[in-house]
Structures are given as C-alpha cells and as structure tokens.
PDB file of C-alpha atoms in Angstrom:
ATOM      1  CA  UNK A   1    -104.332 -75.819  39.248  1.00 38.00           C
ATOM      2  CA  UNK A   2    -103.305 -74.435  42.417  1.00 37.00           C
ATOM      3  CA  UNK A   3    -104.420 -77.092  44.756  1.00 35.00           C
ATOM      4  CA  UNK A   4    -101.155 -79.402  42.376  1.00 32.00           C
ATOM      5  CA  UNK A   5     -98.452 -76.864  44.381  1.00 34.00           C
ATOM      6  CA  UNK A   6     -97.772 -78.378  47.776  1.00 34.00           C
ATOM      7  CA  UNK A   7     -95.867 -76.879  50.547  1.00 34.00           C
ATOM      8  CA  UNK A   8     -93.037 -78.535  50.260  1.00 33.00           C
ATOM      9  CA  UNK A   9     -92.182 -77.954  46.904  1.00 36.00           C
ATOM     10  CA  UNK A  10     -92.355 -73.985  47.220  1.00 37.00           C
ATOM     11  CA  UNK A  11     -90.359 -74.113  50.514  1.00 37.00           C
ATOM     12  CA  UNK A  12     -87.799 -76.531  48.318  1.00 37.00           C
ATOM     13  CA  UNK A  13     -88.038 -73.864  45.673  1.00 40.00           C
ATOM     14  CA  UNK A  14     -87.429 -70.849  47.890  1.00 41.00           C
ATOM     15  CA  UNK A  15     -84.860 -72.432  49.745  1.00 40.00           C
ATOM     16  CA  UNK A  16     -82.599 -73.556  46.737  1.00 42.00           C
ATOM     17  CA  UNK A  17     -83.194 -69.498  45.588  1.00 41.00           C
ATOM     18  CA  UNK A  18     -84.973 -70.607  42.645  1.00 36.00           C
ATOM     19  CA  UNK A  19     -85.621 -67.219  41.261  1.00 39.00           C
ATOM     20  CA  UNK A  20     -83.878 -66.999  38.212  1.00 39.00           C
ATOM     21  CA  UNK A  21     -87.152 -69.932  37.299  1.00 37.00           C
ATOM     22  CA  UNK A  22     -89.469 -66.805  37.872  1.00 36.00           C
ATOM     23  CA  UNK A  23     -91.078 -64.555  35.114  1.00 36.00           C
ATOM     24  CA  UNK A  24     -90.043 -60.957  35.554  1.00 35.00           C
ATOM     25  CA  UNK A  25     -92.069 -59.087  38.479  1.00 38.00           C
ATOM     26  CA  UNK A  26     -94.385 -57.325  35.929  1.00 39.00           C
ATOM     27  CA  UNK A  27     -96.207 -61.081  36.286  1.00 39.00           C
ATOM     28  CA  UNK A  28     -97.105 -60.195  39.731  1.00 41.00           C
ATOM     29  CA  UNK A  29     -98.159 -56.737  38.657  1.00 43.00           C
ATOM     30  CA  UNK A  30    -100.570 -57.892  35.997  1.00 42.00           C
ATOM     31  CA  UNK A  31    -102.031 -60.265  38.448  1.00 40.00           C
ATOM     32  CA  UNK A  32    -103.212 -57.506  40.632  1.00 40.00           C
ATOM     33  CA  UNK A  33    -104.431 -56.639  37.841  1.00 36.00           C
ATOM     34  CA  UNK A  34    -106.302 -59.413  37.694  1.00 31.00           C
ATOM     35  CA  UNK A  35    -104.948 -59.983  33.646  1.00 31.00           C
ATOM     36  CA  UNK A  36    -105.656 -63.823  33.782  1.00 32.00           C
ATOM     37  CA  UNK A  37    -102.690 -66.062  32.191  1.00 34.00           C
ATOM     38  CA  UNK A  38    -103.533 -69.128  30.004  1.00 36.00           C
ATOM     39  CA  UNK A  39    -103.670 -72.635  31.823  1.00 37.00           C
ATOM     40  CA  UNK A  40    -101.131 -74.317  29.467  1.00 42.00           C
ATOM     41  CA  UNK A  41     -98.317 -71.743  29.879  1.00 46.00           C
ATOM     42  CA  UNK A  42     -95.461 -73.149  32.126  1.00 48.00           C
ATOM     43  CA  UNK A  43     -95.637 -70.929  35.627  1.00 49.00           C
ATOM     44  CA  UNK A  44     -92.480 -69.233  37.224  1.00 51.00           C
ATOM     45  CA  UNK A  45     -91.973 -69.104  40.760  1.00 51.00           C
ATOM     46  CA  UNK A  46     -93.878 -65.993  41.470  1.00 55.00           C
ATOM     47  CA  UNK A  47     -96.869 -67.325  39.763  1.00 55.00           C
ATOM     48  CA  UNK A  48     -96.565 -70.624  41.354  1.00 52.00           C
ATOM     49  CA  UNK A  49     -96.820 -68.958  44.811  1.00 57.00           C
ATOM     50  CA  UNK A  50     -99.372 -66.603  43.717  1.00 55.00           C
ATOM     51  CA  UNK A  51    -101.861 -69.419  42.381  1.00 55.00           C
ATOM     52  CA  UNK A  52    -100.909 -70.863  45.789  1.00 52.00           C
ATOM     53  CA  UNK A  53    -101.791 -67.770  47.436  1.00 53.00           C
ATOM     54  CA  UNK A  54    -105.138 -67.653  45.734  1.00 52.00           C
ATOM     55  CA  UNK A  55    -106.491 -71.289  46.241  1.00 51.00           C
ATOM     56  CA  UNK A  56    -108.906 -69.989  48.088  1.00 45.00           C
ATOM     57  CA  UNK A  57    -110.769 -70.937  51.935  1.00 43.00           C
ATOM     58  CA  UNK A  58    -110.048 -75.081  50.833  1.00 38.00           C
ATOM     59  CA  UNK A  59    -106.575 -74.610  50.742  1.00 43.00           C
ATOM     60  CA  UNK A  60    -106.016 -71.919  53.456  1.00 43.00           C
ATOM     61  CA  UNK A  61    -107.215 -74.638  55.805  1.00 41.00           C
ATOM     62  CA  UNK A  62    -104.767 -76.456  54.788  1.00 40.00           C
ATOM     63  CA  UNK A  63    -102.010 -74.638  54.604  1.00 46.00           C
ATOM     64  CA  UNK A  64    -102.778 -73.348  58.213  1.00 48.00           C
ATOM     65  CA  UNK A  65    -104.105 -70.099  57.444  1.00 49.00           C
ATOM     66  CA  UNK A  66    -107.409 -68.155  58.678  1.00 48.00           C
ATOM     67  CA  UNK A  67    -110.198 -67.904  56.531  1.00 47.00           C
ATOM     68  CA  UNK A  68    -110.611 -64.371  55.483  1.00 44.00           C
ATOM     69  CA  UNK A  69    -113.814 -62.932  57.612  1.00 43.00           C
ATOM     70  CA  UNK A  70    -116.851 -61.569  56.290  1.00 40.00           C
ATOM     71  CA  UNK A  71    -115.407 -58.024  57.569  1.00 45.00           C
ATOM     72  CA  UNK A  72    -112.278 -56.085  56.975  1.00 46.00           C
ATOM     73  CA  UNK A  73    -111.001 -56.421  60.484  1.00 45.00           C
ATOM     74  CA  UNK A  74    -110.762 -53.408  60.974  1.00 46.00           C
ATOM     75  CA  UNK A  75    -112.622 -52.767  64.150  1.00 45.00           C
ATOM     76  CA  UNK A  76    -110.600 -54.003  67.388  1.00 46.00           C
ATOM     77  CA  UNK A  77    -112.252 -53.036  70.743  1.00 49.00           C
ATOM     78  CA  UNK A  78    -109.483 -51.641  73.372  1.00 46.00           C
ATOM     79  CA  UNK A  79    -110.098 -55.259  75.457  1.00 43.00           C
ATOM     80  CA  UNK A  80    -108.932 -57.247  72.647  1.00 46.00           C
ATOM     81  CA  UNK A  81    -106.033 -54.771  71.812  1.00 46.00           C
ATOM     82  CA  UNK A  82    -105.066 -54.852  75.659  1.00 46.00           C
ATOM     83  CA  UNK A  83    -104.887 -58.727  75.429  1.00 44.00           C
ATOM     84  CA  UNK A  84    -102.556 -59.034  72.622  1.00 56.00           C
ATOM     85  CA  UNK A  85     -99.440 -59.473  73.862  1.00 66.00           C
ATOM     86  CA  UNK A  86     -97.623 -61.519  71.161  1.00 83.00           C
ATOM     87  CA  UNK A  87     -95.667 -60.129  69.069  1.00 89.00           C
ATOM     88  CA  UNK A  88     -94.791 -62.489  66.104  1.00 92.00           C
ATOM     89  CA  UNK A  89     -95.764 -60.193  63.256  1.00 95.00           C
ATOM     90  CA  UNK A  90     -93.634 -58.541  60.096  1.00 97.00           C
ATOM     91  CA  UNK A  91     -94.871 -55.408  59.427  1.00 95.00           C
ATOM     92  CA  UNK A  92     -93.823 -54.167  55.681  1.00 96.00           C
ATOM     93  CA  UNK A  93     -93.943 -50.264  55.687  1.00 93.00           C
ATOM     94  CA  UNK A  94     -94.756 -50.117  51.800  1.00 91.00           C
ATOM     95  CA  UNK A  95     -97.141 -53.052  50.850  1.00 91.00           C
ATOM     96  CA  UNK A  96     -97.891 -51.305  47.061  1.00 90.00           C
ATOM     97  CA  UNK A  97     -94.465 -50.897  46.478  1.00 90.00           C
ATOM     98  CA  UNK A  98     -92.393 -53.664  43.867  1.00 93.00           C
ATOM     99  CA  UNK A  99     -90.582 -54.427  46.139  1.00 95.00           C
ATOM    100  CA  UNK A 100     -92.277 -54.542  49.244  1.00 94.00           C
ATOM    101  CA  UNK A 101     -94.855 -56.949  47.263  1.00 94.00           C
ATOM    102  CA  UNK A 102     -91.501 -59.478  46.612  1.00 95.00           C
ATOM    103  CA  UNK A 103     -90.662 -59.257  50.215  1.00 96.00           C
ATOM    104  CA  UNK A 104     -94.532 -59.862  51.168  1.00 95.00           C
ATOM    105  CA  UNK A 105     -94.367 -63.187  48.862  1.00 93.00           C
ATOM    106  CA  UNK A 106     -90.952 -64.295  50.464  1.00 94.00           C
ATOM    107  CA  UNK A 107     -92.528 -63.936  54.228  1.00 95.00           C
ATOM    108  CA  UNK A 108     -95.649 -65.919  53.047  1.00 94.00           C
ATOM    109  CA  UNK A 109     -93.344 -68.824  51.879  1.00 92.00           C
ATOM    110  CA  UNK A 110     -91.374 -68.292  55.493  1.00 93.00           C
ATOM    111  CA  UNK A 111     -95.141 -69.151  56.633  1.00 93.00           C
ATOM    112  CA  UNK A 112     -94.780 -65.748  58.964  1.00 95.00           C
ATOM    113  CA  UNK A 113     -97.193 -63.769  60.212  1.00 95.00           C
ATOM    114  CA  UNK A 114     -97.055 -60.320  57.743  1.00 96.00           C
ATOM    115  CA  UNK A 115     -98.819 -57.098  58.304  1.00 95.00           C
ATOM    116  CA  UNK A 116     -98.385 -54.718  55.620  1.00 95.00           C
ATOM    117  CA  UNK A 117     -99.481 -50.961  55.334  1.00 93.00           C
ATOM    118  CA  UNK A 118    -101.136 -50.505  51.751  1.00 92.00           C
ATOM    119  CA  UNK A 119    -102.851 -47.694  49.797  1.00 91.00           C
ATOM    120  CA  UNK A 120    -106.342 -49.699  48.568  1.00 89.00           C
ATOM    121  CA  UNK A 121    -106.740 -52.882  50.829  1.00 90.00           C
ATOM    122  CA  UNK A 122    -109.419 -54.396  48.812  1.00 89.00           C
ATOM    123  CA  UNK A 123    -106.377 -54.676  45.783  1.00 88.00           C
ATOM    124  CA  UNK A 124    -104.298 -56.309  48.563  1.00 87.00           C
ATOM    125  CA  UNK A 125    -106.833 -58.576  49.992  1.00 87.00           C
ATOM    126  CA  UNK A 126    -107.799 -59.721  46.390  1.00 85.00           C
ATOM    127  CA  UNK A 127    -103.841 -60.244  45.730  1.00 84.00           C
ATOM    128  CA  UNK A 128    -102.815 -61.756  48.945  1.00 86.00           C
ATOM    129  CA  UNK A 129    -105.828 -62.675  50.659  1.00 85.00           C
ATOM    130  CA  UNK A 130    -105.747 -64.170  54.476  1.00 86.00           C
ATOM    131  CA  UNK A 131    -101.908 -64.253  54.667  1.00 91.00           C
ATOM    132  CA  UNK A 132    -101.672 -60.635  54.904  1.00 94.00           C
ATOM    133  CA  UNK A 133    -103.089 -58.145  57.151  1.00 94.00           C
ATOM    134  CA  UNK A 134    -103.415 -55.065  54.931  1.00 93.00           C
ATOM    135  CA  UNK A 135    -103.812 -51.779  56.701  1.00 93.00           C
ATOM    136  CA  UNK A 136    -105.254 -48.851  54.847  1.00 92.00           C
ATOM    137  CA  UNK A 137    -105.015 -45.577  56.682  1.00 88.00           C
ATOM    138  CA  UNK A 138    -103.060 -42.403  57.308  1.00 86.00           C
ATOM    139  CA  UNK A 139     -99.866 -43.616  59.126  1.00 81.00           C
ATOM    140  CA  UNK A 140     -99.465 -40.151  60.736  1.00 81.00           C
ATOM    141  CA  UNK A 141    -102.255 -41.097  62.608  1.00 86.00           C
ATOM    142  CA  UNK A 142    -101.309 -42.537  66.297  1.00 85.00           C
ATOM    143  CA  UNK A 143    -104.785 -44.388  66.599  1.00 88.00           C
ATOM    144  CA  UNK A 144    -103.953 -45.488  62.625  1.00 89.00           C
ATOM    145  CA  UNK A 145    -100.098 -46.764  64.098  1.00 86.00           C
ATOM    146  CA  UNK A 146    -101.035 -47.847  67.303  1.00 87.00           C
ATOM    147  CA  UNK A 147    -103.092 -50.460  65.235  1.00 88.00           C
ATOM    148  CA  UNK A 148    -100.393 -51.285  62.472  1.00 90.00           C
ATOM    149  CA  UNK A 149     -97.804 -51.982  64.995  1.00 91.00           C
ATOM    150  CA  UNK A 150     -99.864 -54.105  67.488  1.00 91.00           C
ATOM    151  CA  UNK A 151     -98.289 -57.635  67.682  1.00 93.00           C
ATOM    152  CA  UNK A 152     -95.567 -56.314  65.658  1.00 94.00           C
ATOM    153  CA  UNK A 153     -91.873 -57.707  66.273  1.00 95.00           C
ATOM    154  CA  UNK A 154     -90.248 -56.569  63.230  1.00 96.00           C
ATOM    155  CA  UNK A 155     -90.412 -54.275  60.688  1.00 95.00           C
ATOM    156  CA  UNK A 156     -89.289 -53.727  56.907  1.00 96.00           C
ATOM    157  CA  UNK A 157     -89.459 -50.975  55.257  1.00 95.00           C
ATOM    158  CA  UNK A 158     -88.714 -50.984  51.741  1.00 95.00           C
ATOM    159  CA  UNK A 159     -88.741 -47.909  50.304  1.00 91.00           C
ATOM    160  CA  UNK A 160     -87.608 -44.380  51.183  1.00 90.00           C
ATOM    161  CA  UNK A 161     -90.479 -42.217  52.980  1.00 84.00           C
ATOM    162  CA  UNK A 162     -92.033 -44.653  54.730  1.00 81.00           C
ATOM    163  CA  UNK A 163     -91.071 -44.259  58.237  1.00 81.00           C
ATOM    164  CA  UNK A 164     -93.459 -42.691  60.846  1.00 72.00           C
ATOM    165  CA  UNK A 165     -93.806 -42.029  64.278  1.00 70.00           C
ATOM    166  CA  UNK A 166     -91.171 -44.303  66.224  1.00 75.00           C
ATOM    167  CA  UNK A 167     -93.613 -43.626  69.464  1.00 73.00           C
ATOM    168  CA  UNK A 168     -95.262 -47.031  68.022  1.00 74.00           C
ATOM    169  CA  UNK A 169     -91.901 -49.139  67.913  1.00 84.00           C
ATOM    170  CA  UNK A 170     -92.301 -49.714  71.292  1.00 84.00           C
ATOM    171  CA  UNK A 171     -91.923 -53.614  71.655  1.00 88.00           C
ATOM    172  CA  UNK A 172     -90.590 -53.924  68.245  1.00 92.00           C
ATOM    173  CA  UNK A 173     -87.082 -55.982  68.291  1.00 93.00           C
ATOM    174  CA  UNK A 174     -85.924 -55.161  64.810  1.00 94.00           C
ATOM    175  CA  UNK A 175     -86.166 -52.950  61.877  1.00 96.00           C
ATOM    176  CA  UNK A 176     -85.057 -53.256  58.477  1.00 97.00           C
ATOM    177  CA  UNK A 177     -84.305 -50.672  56.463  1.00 97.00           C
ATOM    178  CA  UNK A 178     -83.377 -50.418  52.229  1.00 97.00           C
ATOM    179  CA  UNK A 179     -82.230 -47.773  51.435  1.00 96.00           C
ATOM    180  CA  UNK A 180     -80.893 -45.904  48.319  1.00 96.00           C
ATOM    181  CA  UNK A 181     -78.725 -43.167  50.352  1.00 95.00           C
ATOM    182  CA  UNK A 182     -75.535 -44.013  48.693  1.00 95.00           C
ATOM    183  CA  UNK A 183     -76.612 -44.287  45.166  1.00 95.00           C
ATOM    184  CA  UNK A 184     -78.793 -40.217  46.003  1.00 95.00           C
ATOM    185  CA  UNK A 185     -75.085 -39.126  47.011  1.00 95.00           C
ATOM    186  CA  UNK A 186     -73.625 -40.007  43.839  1.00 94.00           C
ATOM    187  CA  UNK A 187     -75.893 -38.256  41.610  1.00 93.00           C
ATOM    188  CA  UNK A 188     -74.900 -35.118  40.047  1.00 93.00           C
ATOM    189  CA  UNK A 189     -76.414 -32.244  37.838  1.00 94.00           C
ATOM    190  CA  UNK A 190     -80.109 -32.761  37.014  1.00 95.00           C
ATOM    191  CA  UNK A 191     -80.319 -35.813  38.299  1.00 94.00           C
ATOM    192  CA  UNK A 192     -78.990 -34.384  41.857  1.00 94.00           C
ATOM    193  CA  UNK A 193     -82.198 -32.007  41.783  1.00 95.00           C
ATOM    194  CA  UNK A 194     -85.016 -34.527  40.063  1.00 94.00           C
ATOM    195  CA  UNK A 195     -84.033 -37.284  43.801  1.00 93.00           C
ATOM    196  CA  UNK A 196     -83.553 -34.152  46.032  1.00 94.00           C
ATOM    197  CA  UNK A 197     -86.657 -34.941  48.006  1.00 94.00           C
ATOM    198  CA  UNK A 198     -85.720 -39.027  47.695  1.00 94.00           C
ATOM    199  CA  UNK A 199     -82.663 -38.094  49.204  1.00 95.00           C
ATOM    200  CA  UNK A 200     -83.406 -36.418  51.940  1.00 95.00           C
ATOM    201  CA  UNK A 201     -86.266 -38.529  52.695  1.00 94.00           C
ATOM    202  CA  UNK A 202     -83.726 -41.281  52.551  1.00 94.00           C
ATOM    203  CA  UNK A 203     -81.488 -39.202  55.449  1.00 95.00           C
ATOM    204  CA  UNK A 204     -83.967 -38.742  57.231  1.00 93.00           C
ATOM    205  CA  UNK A 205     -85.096 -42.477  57.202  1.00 94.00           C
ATOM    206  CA  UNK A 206     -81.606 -43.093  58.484  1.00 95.00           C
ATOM    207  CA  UNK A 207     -81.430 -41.145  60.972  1.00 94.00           C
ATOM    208  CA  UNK A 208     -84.474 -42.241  62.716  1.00 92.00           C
ATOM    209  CA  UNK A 209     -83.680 -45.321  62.420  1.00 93.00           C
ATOM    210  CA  UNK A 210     -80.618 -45.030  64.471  1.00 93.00           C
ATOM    211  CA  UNK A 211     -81.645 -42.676  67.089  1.00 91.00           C
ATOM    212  CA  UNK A 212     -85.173 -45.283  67.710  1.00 90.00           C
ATOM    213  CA  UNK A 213     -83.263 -47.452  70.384  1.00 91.00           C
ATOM    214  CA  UNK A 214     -84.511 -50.563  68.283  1.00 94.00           C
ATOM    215  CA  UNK A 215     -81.760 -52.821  67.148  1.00 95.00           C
ATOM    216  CA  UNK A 216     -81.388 -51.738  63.128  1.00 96.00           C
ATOM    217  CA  UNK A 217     -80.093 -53.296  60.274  1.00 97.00           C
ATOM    218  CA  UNK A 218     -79.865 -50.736  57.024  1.00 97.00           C
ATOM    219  CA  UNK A 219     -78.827 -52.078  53.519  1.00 98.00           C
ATOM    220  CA  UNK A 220     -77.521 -49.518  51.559  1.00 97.00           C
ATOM    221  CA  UNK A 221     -78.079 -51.046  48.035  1.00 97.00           C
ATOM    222  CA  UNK A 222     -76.934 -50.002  44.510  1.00 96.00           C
ATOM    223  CA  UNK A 223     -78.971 -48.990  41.672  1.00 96.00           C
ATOM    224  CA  UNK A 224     -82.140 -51.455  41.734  1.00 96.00           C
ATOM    225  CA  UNK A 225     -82.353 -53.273  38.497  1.00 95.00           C
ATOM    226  CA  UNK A 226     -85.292 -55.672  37.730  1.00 94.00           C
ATOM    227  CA  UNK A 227     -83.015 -58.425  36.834  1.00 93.00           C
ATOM    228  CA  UNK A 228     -83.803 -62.353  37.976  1.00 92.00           C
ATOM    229  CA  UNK A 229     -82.020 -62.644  41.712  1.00 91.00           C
ATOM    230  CA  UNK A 230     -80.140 -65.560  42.787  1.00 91.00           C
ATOM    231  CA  UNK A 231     -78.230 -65.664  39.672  1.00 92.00           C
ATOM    232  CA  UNK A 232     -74.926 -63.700  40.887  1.00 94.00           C
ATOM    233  CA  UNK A 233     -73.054 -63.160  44.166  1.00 96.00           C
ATOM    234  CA  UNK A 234     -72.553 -60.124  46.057  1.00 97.00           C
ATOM    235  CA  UNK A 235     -70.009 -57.469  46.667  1.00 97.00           C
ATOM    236  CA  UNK A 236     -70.736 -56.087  50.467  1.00 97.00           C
ATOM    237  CA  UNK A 237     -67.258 -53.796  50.240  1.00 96.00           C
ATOM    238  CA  UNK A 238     -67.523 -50.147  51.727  1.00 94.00           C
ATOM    239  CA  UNK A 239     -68.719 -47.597  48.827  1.00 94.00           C
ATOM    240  CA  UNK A 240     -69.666 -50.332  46.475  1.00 96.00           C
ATOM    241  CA  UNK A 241     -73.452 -49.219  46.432  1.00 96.00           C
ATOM    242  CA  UNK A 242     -72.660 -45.764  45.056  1.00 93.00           C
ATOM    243  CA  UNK A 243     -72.057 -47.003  41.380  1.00 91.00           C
ATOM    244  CA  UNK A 244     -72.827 -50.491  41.725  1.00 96.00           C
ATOM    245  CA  UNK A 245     -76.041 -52.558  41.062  1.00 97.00           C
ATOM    246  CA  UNK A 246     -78.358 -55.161  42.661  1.00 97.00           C
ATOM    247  CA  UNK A 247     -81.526 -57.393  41.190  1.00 97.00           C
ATOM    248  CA  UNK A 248     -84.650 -56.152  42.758  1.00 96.00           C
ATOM    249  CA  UNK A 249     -85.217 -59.917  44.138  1.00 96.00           C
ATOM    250  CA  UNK A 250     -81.822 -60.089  45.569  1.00 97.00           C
ATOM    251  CA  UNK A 251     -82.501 -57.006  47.879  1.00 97.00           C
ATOM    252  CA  UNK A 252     -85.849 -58.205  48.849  1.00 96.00           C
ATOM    253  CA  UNK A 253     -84.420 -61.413  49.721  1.00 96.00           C
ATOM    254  CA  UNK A 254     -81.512 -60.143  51.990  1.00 97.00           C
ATOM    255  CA  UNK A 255     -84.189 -57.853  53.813  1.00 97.00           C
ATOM    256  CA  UNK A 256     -85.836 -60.734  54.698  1.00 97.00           C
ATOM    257  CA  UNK A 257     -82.630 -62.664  55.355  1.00 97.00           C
ATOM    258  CA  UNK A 258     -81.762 -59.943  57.946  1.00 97.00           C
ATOM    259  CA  UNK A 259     -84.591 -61.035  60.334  1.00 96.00           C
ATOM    260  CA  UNK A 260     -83.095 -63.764  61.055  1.00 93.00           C
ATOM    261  CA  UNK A 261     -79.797 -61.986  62.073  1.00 95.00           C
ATOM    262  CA  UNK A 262     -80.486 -59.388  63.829  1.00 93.00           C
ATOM    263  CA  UNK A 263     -77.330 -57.852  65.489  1.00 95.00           C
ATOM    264  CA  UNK A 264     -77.889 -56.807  69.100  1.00 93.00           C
ATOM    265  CA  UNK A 265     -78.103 -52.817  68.677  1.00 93.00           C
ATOM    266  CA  UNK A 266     -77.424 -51.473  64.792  1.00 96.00           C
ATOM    267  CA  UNK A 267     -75.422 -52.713  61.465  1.00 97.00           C
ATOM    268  CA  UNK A 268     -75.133 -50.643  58.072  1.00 97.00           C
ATOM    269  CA  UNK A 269     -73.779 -52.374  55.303  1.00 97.00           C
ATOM    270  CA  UNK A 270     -73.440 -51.846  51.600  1.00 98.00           C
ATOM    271  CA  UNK A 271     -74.479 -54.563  48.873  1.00 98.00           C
ATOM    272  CA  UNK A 272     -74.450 -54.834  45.480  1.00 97.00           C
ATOM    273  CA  UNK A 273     -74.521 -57.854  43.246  1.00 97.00           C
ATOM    274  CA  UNK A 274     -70.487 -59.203  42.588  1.00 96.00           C
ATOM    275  CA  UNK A 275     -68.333 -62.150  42.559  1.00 95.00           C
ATOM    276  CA  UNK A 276     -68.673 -63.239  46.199  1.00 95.00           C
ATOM    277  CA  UNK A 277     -71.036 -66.377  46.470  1.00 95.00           C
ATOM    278  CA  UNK A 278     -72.695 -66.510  50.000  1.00 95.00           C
ATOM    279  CA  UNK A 279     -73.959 -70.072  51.055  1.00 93.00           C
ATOM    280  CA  UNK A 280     -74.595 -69.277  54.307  1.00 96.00           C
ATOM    281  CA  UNK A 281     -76.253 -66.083  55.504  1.00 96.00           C
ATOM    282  CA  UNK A 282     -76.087 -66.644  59.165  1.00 96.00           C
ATOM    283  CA  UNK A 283     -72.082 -66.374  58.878  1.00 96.00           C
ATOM    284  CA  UNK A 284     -72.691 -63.490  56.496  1.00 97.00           C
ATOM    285  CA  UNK A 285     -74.475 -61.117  59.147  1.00 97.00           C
ATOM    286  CA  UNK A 286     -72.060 -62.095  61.425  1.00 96.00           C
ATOM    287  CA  UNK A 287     -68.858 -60.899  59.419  1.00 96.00           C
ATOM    288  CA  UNK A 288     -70.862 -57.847  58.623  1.00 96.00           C
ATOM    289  CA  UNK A 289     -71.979 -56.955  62.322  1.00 94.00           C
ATOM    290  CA  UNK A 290     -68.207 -57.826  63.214  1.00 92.00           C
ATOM    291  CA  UNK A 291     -67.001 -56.091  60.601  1.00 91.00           C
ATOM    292  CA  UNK A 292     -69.089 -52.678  61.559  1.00 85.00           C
ATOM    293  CA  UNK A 293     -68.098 -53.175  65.436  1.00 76.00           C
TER     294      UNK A 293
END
C-alpha cells in the first residue's frame, strides 16, 4: 500500500541513486495508462514513488502538499498574479516527454515546487496529481507564457523544440537545457535528412539559450539509451557525446543535479556514460564551469 512508503525511505533511496532497483520506464508509461500492477509483485523505485504520488488527499497532507482543488486552476485574476512575487518553481518545458516525466519524479522526491507544460492535463493530473502544476495551452501564446513562467526560478527543458518566447524568462535565474546537438552532427546519409528538423531545432534551442541573458547550463548528451542509471560513471571529455551513450535516467538526473550548480552566466558540457565515478556533484559543476572558463 502506498501509505507503507515513508519519506524518508524514498529520499534514502534517491539519494544513494537507487535506480538500477527500478523497473524500466515503460512502468511509468503503463501507469498513465492506468494498466494496474498486481499487489504481490515486488515494486521498483519508480513505482514506489508513483504509489507514493498517488496516495491520495490523506497522504498529501502529510507529505506537505496541497490538496488538489475542485477546479483546474486555471483562472488567476491579474491581483493575484501581481502579488506573486516568489519565485521557487521548476518549470519542465516537456511534461509528456520520457524524459521530462523522470525529471518530474526526481523534483517531487527533491520535495520542489514543479510546474510542467503538458499536452492533456487531465493525464497529468491523474499521473502526478497536486505535486505538479500542469499547464495545457499554446506556449506561443504570451498570456499562455506569462502564466507558465509566473513564480518560475528555473527551467528544464528536456527535449529539443521546446523553447519559446524568452520575453517570459524575465526573473528566471537558470535554465537547463538537454540537448542532442552533438549526436544530430554526427549523423550522416539518411539518417542526416530523417533528424534535419531535430537538428536544427536543437541549434536553434542553443542559441537562444545563450543569447537570453539567463545564466545557462546545456548538456550535450550521447545517444539516449533506456538503460537503468546509476549503474556506470561518466565520461564529460570534449566530443565524447558525438558517438557515445548515456541511460535515459542518468541524463534526467544530472539535469536536475545542475540546479543546484548553477554557474554564474553559461556552461556547455558534454556527457556520456564512462569510467569516471562522480561522488560529489557540487565539485563536478565546478571543474566543468572551470574547465569551460
């Protein structure tokens, strides 16, 4: 049941980088689903934090969150938008993506506030339920943005494409971006034409990140595998993400290990899973930010 999982022993879980416990990420996939799992099998990590997710109002109270109103929240008059003037939100660009949901599940653990922009927010409420503010809407939109970002101090954005109108940033103090850049440039032939538009999306993704004024951090990762994380170490040497590759949940966990380290104005760094064993991620950003300087 999910009311046996207590707080401390999924922060003990996440903090010892227990993933290689967790079921492959189709789990979480099937439980948006809603494909229900049998009582008696043993639960991963993902599932453990998902049953914990979806204990319902009872254990929302106690883990601290707010119970989930009777309406979508979507409505905010311009008084209460004008009095909001903390920012202490994660905003995840691409809240249907794979790995935008692992990154989602990793900030919920991090007990953070997340704000997520999603294609069908009903799905999202039903997966994630008060510890997410799901946004449904047409990001091109300023009235659409000017909502997504309010309270916002950071942002992820996990997928190529998913970048809009940096007039909203204002206020932000960090964004995160994963991108694929180096492993586009590599391709040749066929495969060179079928991620053209990836590609580009991914330069241009880039480049507004570094010409927003907001301090950056962009990981260039290798091929994405779905492979458990927190099994191998890491290889962060220059042009290793053009052949090299890196677990799904290793990539989602370093984007949210990077908002903890942000440097003061932009760092672009290259990761794929190696030999190197990294302990402790604070000293980590800071040979990579020295490194870039």
């Amino acid at each position: 049941m999910a009311g046996s999982v207590s707080v401390l022993s999924l922060s003990t879980l996440y903090c010892n980088r227990a993933f290689h416990n967790a079921k492959p990420f189709s789990s979480f996939q099937n439980r948006l689903s809603f494909t229900c799992f049998s009582s008696k099998k043993k639960l991963g990590f993902t599932d453990q934090i998902l049953d914990y997710i979806e204990g319902g109002p009872k254990l929302r109270k106690w883990y601290g969150a707010p119970d989930i109103l009777e309406n979508d929240g979507d409505e905010l008059n311009e008084d209460e938008a004008s009095e909001e003037t903390v920012r202490d939100a994660v905003l995840v660009t691409d809240g249907d993506n794979e790995i935008g949901q692992m990154i989602i599940l990793q900030l919920i653990v991090k007990r953070l506030r997340v704000k997520a922009l999603v294609k069908d927010k009903r799905v999202a409420m039903e997966a994630f339920g008060a510890y997410v503010e799901s946004l449904a809407g047409d990001p091109k939109e300023k009235i659409f943005l000017k909502k997504a970002f309010r309270g916002v101090r950071a942002v992820i954005c996990p997928v190529e494409g998913s970048l809009y109108n940096i007039d909203g940033w204002k206020g932000v103090q960090n964004v995160i971006l994963l991108s694929k850049l180096s492993v586009y440039r590599e391709l040749s032939g066929i495969q060179a034409i079928m991620n053209s538009n990836a590609r580009k999306l991914a330069e241009e993704d880039e480049d507004t990140v570094k010409a927003s004024g907001v301090p950056y951090t962009i990981i260039r990762a290798g091929i994405l595998k779905n492979t458990p994380g927190g099994q191998q170490g890491f290889c962060f040497d220059e042009g290793c993400a053009s052949k090299g590759r890196l677990s799904k949940e290793d990539a989602a966990f370093i984007c949210v290990e990077a908002l903890d380290n942000a440097p003061q104005n932009g760092l672009l760094f290259e990761v794929v899973n190696g030999d190197e064993k990294v302990s402790d991620w604070k000293k980590c950003f800071a040979d990579l930010i020295e490194r870039s300087t």
